[in-house]
């Protein structure tokens, strides 16, 4: 898993280097610094020729400092390190809410918002998947069962973010029920319950959009897994022993079905992670996904995009590691090491 | 072993419910695409869709015409007319007066959105012709809308002077004499003194209506006549064509976007592009995934290890963030976007094919063939490929919709190829200009519905293929309707 993180970083850095993108970026930085330097030098050095010479010396020094005189692959390790520590300098136009233009500040303040949205959607998906899926497993072939299986197959063909646009059009514009975007009303309510309710109101549509995409396939997966386990011999034995249906379903079916169900959830989450970039964009949710959009639109902010790609990979890898640990806890047959 | 003759497969597909639906839908999509490809210029994106001049005469952000029937509304239809020959011509020794007359029947529930005039291909020998436009209404109003002189000769330019090869287009605005004339007409015909600013703010309602006490305007239904008079001094002077545009409140069968582009055209063009994206990405990544799987399974050793490690890593990379990054850096050319999509979609198939090859390689069939002295290449082509081809085919059909969705998502983030309009880009432009928040449903709903229809078609085909490629599944319905 850490290998994935490293490979992604190297891929990012190599792409930046091999396409000459980082060279152009560094040249722009140096040009910017020299422009800033010129007036102060001009105050002390009167002779125009001497001034040009002084600036040329400064340029060579800066080029040496940034390593622009070396080939891009020799700068690579340093670059990887800088990405890992998110030490990526300053953004061109984007600012954090406190006005800082450092990439690390801009990205860090967005992480909680994204995690909040993703976690809520994950909980909604998990709860509804478990409740409905386990229920459906008991009665396959009913109309509800058919609806769910059709829906889950079709939802692979749905662009999640477009469902968000549709919800805005319908719920926000036509019915005027919920806000169409943002995280708080303007002005935001004072801290406390009012503020929380305001946030919940704004989060409702994005969470619905994110869950709609994942919930169909997940219910279907839970249903299939539970059904397969319920047909196992040990369940028949348990029934023959006369155990109560509640006990059987809790201890003999769901306990056994838990590991694959959790896998399905985390797999679904990784799909949601990509979808959340687009859904945040649609709903102007001030998370990292919206930041992507803001960094692409208008004046492109390369370093913000590099940082975001890294943080998304990081979140993904953490989620997968949590999965491994959960697997270990849920399935006593698996032992690593 | 599955049978791979095309006729047999189509017949089997036709037998299953989803397969039949998929085939019919796919046939419709493909035929429409072929028609579009034939009818559209190859550089449609840059020469037409991305060229504002083409769309200048259309109303902006207008809903489709059929909204009038659905909502029982009566918004004005778009009206364009062009005359090559004058309606009247009067020749005097000193000048030639040409009159062009256009009648416009105003019956709608609101005033037109704008009025514009066009003039093209004027040739004169000495003095530039003089043009006046006027409007007369059912209540006898006669309003001067515009007057101008054709651009005069430049220094060092010799007669004949040719003007407006690219048609001159002018929109009636409140800066001309329109407001004065309307004001005078209203005051002379018992409506009293109307504020000039009120007229210039409601120019079209005032042109096609009469003022109310509360500052609004009532429609004046009936027949209006637009008249252009062109006075040319030289006997040999010619006028190409004269036209008017009365901007509608509704336009075409799919409406227009904020630049006045006919959405029907863009949406139709998106279809062959979407099919191309789906099919080409699916084909290339299937071939890549299959070959790597074959190599990995058949050769074993360090090559196997290397491919498997690579597959593990690529399969575990969060795709969209990296897609965004790569497309952002390498640039938004469509083939580059597709290449990046391919680069991330092979691992699943590779792992599957490898497992299959490993089983087959040790099986009796391969062993017997090898004993007969067959070369590796022959074993792969004749004894391994056919067995795994069924799964590969199903995968191919499954790849296509995800490629279409991925491209749409990237386009929505503003990373689409600007020279090739896609449904995702239409949605992106709508989102960026606030169409969603203004309730321009005709701009938001159709592109998404088309994406879904195309993706679902592939899904149906995949579901229909299941029993064909895997005989064990035949008879079992994996799909309910």
PDB file of N, CA, C and O in Angstrom, chain B residues 416-458:
ATOM      1  N   UNK B 416     -11.788  18.965 -20.791  1.00  0.00           N
ATOM      2  CA  UNK B 416     -12.148  18.362 -22.071  1.00  0.00           C
ATOM      3  C   UNK B 416     -11.363  18.973 -23.216  1.00  0.00           C
ATOM      4  O   UNK B 416     -10.817  20.076 -23.099  1.00  0.00           O
ATOM      5  N   UNK B 417     -11.336  18.246 -24.337  1.00  0.00           N
ATOM      6  CA  UNK B 417     -10.659  18.731 -25.537  1.00  0.00           C
ATOM      7  C   UNK B 417     -11.538  19.788 -26.207  1.00  0.00           C
ATOM      8  O   UNK B 417     -12.620  19.476 -26.696  1.00  0.00           O
ATOM      9  N   UNK B 418     -11.094  21.057 -26.213  1.00  0.00           N
ATOM     10  CA  UNK B 418     -11.984  22.117 -26.710  1.00  0.00           C
ATOM     11  C   UNK B 418     -12.311  21.999 -28.195  1.00  0.00           C
ATOM     12  O   UNK B 418     -13.294  22.569 -28.653  1.00  0.00           O
ATOM     13  N   UNK B 419     -11.503  21.247 -28.962  1.00  0.00           N
ATOM     14  CA  UNK B 419     -11.784  21.168 -30.392  1.00  0.00           C
ATOM     15  C   UNK B 419     -12.810  20.088 -30.709  1.00  0.00           C
ATOM     16  O   UNK B 419     -13.273  19.997 -31.835  1.00  0.00           O
ATOM     17  N   UNK B 420     -13.150  19.251 -29.715  1.00  0.00           N
ATOM     18  CA  UNK B 420     -14.137  18.202 -29.951  1.00  0.00           C
ATOM     19  C   UNK B 420     -15.222  18.297 -28.879  1.00  0.00           C
ATOM     20  O   UNK B 420     -15.021  17.844 -27.762  1.00  0.00           O
ATOM     21  N   UNK B 421     -16.366  18.912 -29.195  1.00  0.00           N
ATOM     22  CA  UNK B 421     -17.398  19.064 -28.170  1.00  0.00           C
ATOM     23  C   UNK B 421     -17.973  17.715 -27.739  1.00  0.00           C
ATOM     24  O   UNK B 421     -18.218  16.852 -28.574  1.00  0.00           O
ATOM     25  N   UNK B 422     -18.118  17.538 -26.413  1.00  0.00           N
ATOM     26  CA  UNK B 422     -18.737  16.322 -25.889  1.00  0.00           C
ATOM     27  C   UNK B 422     -19.866  16.728 -24.952  1.00  0.00           C
ATOM     28  O   UNK B 422     -20.002  17.892 -24.602  1.00  0.00           O
ATOM     29  N   UNK B 423     -20.654  15.744 -24.550  1.00  0.00           N
ATOM     30  CA  UNK B 423     -21.769  16.021 -23.648  1.00  0.00           C
ATOM     31  C   UNK B 423     -21.265  16.589 -22.322  1.00  0.00           C
ATOM     32  O   UNK B 423     -21.881  17.484 -21.740  1.00  0.00           O
ATOM     33  N   UNK B 424     -20.135  16.062 -21.864  1.00  0.00           N
ATOM     34  CA  UNK B 424     -19.567  16.568 -20.619  1.00  0.00           C
ATOM     35  C   UNK B 424     -19.214  18.047 -20.726  1.00  0.00           C
ATOM     36  O   UNK B 424     -19.406  18.817 -19.785  1.00  0.00           O
ATOM     37  N   UNK B 425     -18.711  18.453 -21.894  1.00  0.00           N
ATOM     38  CA  UNK B 425     -18.341  19.867 -22.065  1.00  0.00           C
ATOM     39  C   UNK B 425     -19.575  20.767 -22.123  1.00  0.00           C
ATOM     40  O   UNK B 425     -19.550  21.889 -21.616  1.00  0.00           O
ATOM     41  N   UNK B 426     -20.647  20.269 -22.743  1.00  0.00           N
ATOM     42  CA  UNK B 426     -21.882  21.061 -22.775  1.00  0.00           C
ATOM     43  C   UNK B 426     -22.361  21.289 -21.341  1.00  0.00           C
ATOM     44  O   UNK B 426     -22.734  22.401 -20.956  1.00  0.00           O
ATOM     45  N   UNK B 427     -22.293  20.238 -20.518  1.00  0.00           N
ATOM     46  CA  UNK B 427     -22.697  20.368 -19.113  1.00  0.00           C
ATOM     47  C   UNK B 427     -21.765  21.305 -18.364  1.00  0.00           C
ATOM     48  O   UNK B 427     -22.204  22.105 -17.535  1.00  0.00           O
ATOM     49  N   UNK B 428     -20.474  21.216 -18.666  1.00  0.00           N
ATOM     50  CA  UNK B 428     -19.500  22.071 -17.981  1.00  0.00           C
ATOM     51  C   UNK B 428     -19.791  23.544 -18.270  1.00  0.00           C
ATOM     52  O   UNK B 428     -19.819  24.374 -17.363  1.00  0.00           O
ATOM     53  N   UNK B 429     -20.040  23.851 -19.540  1.00  0.00           N
ATOM     54  CA  UNK B 429     -20.313  25.248 -19.892  1.00  0.00           C
ATOM     55  C   UNK B 429     -21.606  25.715 -19.231  1.00  0.00           C
ATOM     56  O   UNK B 429     -21.684  26.844 -18.739  1.00  0.00           O
ATOM     57  N   UNK B 430     -22.593  24.809 -19.193  1.00  0.00           N
ATOM     58  CA  UNK B 430     -23.848  25.153 -18.527  1.00  0.00           C
ATOM     59  C   UNK B 430     -23.643  25.416 -17.050  1.00  0.00           C
ATOM     60  O   UNK B 430     -24.190  26.371 -16.491  1.00  0.00           O
ATOM     61  N   UNK B 431     -22.823  24.585 -16.413  1.00  0.00           N
ATOM     62  CA  UNK B 431     -22.582  24.740 -14.979  1.00  0.00           C
ATOM     63  C   UNK B 431     -21.808  26.026 -14.709  1.00  0.00           C
ATOM     64  O   UNK B 431     -22.120  26.786 -13.802  1.00  0.00           O
ATOM     65  N   UNK B 432     -20.794  26.291 -15.547  1.00  0.00           N
ATOM     66  CA  UNK B 432     -19.948  27.457 -15.326  1.00  0.00           C
ATOM     67  C   UNK B 432     -20.731  28.755 -15.517  1.00  0.00           C
ATOM     68  O   UNK B 432     -20.482  29.747 -14.842  1.00  0.00           O
ATOM     69  N   UNK B 433     -21.678  28.761 -16.449  1.00  0.00           N
ATOM     70  CA  UNK B 433     -22.430  29.990 -16.686  1.00  0.00           C
ATOM     71  C   UNK B 433     -23.722  30.033 -15.875  1.00  0.00           C
ATOM     72  O   UNK B 433     -24.560  30.894 -16.097  1.00  0.00           O
ATOM     73  N   UNK B 434     -23.882  29.086 -14.941  1.00  0.00           N
ATOM     74  CA  UNK B 434     -25.000  29.166 -14.009  1.00  0.00           C
ATOM     75  C   UNK B 434     -26.319  28.640 -14.531  1.00  0.00           C
ATOM     76  O   UNK B 434     -27.367  28.929 -13.960  1.00  0.00           O
ATOM     77  N   UNK B 435     -26.294  27.839 -15.632  1.00  0.00           N
ATOM     78  CA  UNK B 435     -27.553  27.323 -16.186  1.00  0.00           C
ATOM     79  C   UNK B 435     -28.335  26.515 -15.156  1.00  0.00           C
ATOM     80  O   UNK B 435     -29.562  26.547 -15.130  1.00  0.00           O
ATOM     81  N   UNK B 436     -27.586  25.802 -14.291  1.00  0.00           N
ATOM     82  CA  UNK B 436     -28.251  24.946 -13.312  1.00  0.00           C
ATOM     83  C   UNK B 436     -29.035  25.795 -12.314  1.00  0.00           C
ATOM     84  O   UNK B 436     -30.158  25.460 -11.927  1.00  0.00           O
ATOM     85  N   UNK B 437     -28.429  26.910 -11.920  1.00  0.00           N
ATOM     86  CA  UNK B 437     -29.044  27.720 -10.874  1.00  0.00           C
ATOM     87  C   UNK B 437     -30.123  28.640 -11.442  1.00  0.00           C
ATOM     88  O   UNK B 437     -30.888  29.239 -10.698  1.00  0.00           O
ATOM     89  N   UNK B 438     -30.146  28.790 -12.778  1.00  0.00           N
ATOM     90  CA  UNK B 438     -31.185  29.596 -13.411  1.00  0.00           C
ATOM     91  C   UNK B 438     -32.328  28.719 -13.926  1.00  0.00           C
ATOM     92  O   UNK B 438     -33.280  29.208 -14.514  1.00  0.00           O
ATOM     93  N   UNK B 439     -32.189  27.404 -13.730  1.00  0.00           N
ATOM     94  CA  UNK B 439     -33.259  26.497 -14.129  1.00  0.00           C
ATOM     95  C   UNK B 439     -33.347  26.244 -15.615  1.00  0.00           C
ATOM     96  O   UNK B 439     -34.419  25.955 -16.124  1.00  0.00           O
ATOM     97  N   UNK B 440     -32.226  26.345 -16.327  1.00  0.00           N
ATOM     98  CA  UNK B 440     -32.234  26.034 -17.766  1.00  0.00           C
ATOM     99  C   UNK B 440     -32.186  24.522 -17.964  1.00  0.00           C
ATOM    100  O   UNK B 440     -31.169  23.967 -18.352  1.00  0.00           O
ATOM    101  N   UNK B 441     -33.331  23.893 -17.737  1.00  0.00           N
ATOM    102  CA  UNK B 441     -33.364  22.428 -17.745  1.00  0.00           C
ATOM    103  C   UNK B 441     -32.972  21.846 -19.103  1.00  0.00           C
ATOM    104  O   UNK B 441     -32.398  20.780 -19.187  1.00  0.00           O
ATOM    105  N   UNK B 442     -33.318  22.547 -20.205  1.00  0.00           N
ATOM    106  CA  UNK B 442     -33.047  21.985 -21.539  1.00  0.00           C
ATOM    107  C   UNK B 442     -31.554  21.901 -21.811  1.00  0.00           C
ATOM    108  O   UNK B 442     -31.115  21.245 -22.729  1.00  0.00           O
ATOM    109  N   UNK B 443     -30.772  22.568 -21.002  1.00  0.00           N
ATOM    110  CA  UNK B 443     -29.336  22.581 -21.184  1.00  0.00           C
ATOM    111  C   UNK B 443     -28.680  21.536 -20.283  1.00  0.00           C
ATOM    112  O   UNK B 443     -27.608  21.035 -20.561  1.00  0.00           O
ATOM    113  N   UNK B 444     -29.340  21.199 -19.168  1.00  0.00           N
ATOM    114  CA  UNK B 444     -28.735  20.322 -18.166  1.00  0.00           C
ATOM    115  C   UNK B 444     -29.196  18.878 -18.320  1.00  0.00           C
ATOM    116  O   UNK B 444     -28.394  17.948 -18.212  1.00  0.00           O
ATOM    117  N   UNK B 445     -30.492  18.684 -18.598  1.00  0.00           N
ATOM    118  CA  UNK B 445     -31.020  17.320 -18.584  1.00  0.00           C
ATOM    119  C   UNK B 445     -30.613  16.504 -19.824  1.00  0.00           C
ATOM    120  O   UNK B 445     -30.088  15.399 -19.673  1.00  0.00           O
ATOM    121  N   UNK B 446     -30.799  17.004 -21.065  1.00  0.00           N
ATOM    122  CA  UNK B 446     -30.513  16.136 -22.218  1.00  0.00           C
ATOM    123  C   UNK B 446     -29.095  15.557 -22.282  1.00  0.00           C
ATOM    124  O   UNK B 446     -28.961  14.361 -22.556  1.00  0.00           O
ATOM    125  N   UNK B 447     -28.016  16.338 -22.011  1.00  0.00           N
ATOM    126  CA  UNK B 447     -26.688  15.709 -22.116  1.00  0.00           C
ATOM    127  C   UNK B 447     -26.536  14.531 -21.154  1.00  0.00           C
ATOM    128  O   UNK B 447     -26.028  13.477 -21.544  1.00  0.00           O
ATOM    129  N   UNK B 448     -27.026  14.705 -19.918  1.00  0.00           N
ATOM    130  CA  UNK B 448     -26.921  13.627 -18.937  1.00  0.00           C
ATOM    131  C   UNK B 448     -27.723  12.417 -19.361  1.00  0.00           C
ATOM    132  O   UNK B 448     -27.264  11.273 -19.266  1.00  0.00           O
ATOM    133  N   UNK B 449     -28.943  12.651 -19.861  1.00  0.00           N
ATOM    134  CA  UNK B 449     -29.787  11.537 -20.298  1.00  0.00           C
ATOM    135  C   UNK B 449     -29.096  10.785 -21.437  1.00  0.00           C
ATOM    136  O   UNK B 449     -29.094   9.551 -21.467  1.00  0.00           O
ATOM    137  N   UNK B 450     -28.462  11.528 -22.350  1.00  0.00           N
ATOM    138  CA  UNK B 450     -27.775  10.865 -23.459  1.00  0.00           C
ATOM    139  C   UNK B 450     -26.589  10.036 -22.963  1.00  0.00           C
ATOM    140  O   UNK B 450     -26.352   8.933 -23.449  1.00  0.00           O
ATOM    141  N   UNK B 451     -25.844  10.584 -21.990  1.00  0.00           N
ATOM    142  CA  UNK B 451     -24.735   9.810 -21.420  1.00  0.00           C
ATOM    143  C   UNK B 451     -25.279   8.506 -20.858  1.00  0.00           C
ATOM    144  O   UNK B 451     -24.745   7.412 -21.109  1.00  0.00           O
ATOM    145  N   UNK B 452     -26.391   8.601 -20.098  1.00  0.00           N
ATOM    146  CA  UNK B 452     -26.944   7.405 -19.473  1.00  0.00           C
ATOM    147  C   UNK B 452     -27.438   6.420 -20.528  1.00  0.00           C
ATOM    148  O   UNK B 452     -27.162   5.224 -20.452  1.00  0.00           O
ATOM    149  N   UNK B 453     -28.146   6.928 -21.557  1.00  0.00           N
ATOM    150  CA  UNK B 453     -28.662   6.022 -22.601  1.00  0.00           C
ATOM    151  C   UNK B 453     -27.504   5.256 -23.251  1.00  0.00           C
ATOM    152  O   UNK B 453     -27.553   4.036 -23.408  1.00  0.00           O
ATOM    153  N   UNK B 454     -26.438   5.985 -23.579  1.00  0.00           N
ATOM    154  CA  UNK B 454     -25.305   5.321 -24.233  1.00  0.00           C
ATOM    155  C   UNK B 454     -24.677   4.289 -23.306  1.00  0.00           C
ATOM    156  O   UNK B 454     -24.393   3.152 -23.710  1.00  0.00           O
ATOM    157  N   UNK B 455     -24.467   4.674 -22.044  1.00  0.00           N
ATOM    158  CA  UNK B 455     -23.840   3.750 -21.098  1.00  0.00           C
ATOM    159  C   UNK B 455     -24.730   2.540 -20.860  1.00  0.00           C
ATOM    160  O   UNK B 455     -24.255   1.398 -20.826  1.00  0.00           O
ATOM    161  N   UNK B 456     -26.041   2.770 -20.715  1.00  0.00           N
ATOM    162  CA  UNK B 456     -26.960   1.663 -20.447  1.00  0.00           C
ATOM    163  C   UNK B 456     -26.998   0.693 -21.626  1.00  0.00           C
ATOM    164  O   UNK B 456     -27.099  -0.520 -21.438  1.00  0.00           O
ATOM    165  N   UNK B 457     -26.878   1.221 -22.847  1.00  0.00           N
ATOM    166  CA  UNK B 457     -26.864   0.346 -24.025  1.00  0.00           C
ATOM    167  C   UNK B 457     -25.733  -0.681 -23.912  1.00  0.00           C
ATOM    168  O   UNK B 457     -25.934  -1.877 -24.136  1.00  0.00           O
ATOM    169  N   UNK B 458     -24.552  -0.181 -23.530  1.00  0.00           N
ATOM    170  CA  UNK B 458     -23.423  -1.107 -23.366  1.00  0.00           C
ATOM    171  C   UNK B 458     -23.696  -2.099 -22.236  1.00  0.00           C
ATOM    172  O   UNK B 458     -23.359  -3.275 -22.340  1.00  0.00           O
TER     173      UNK B 458
END
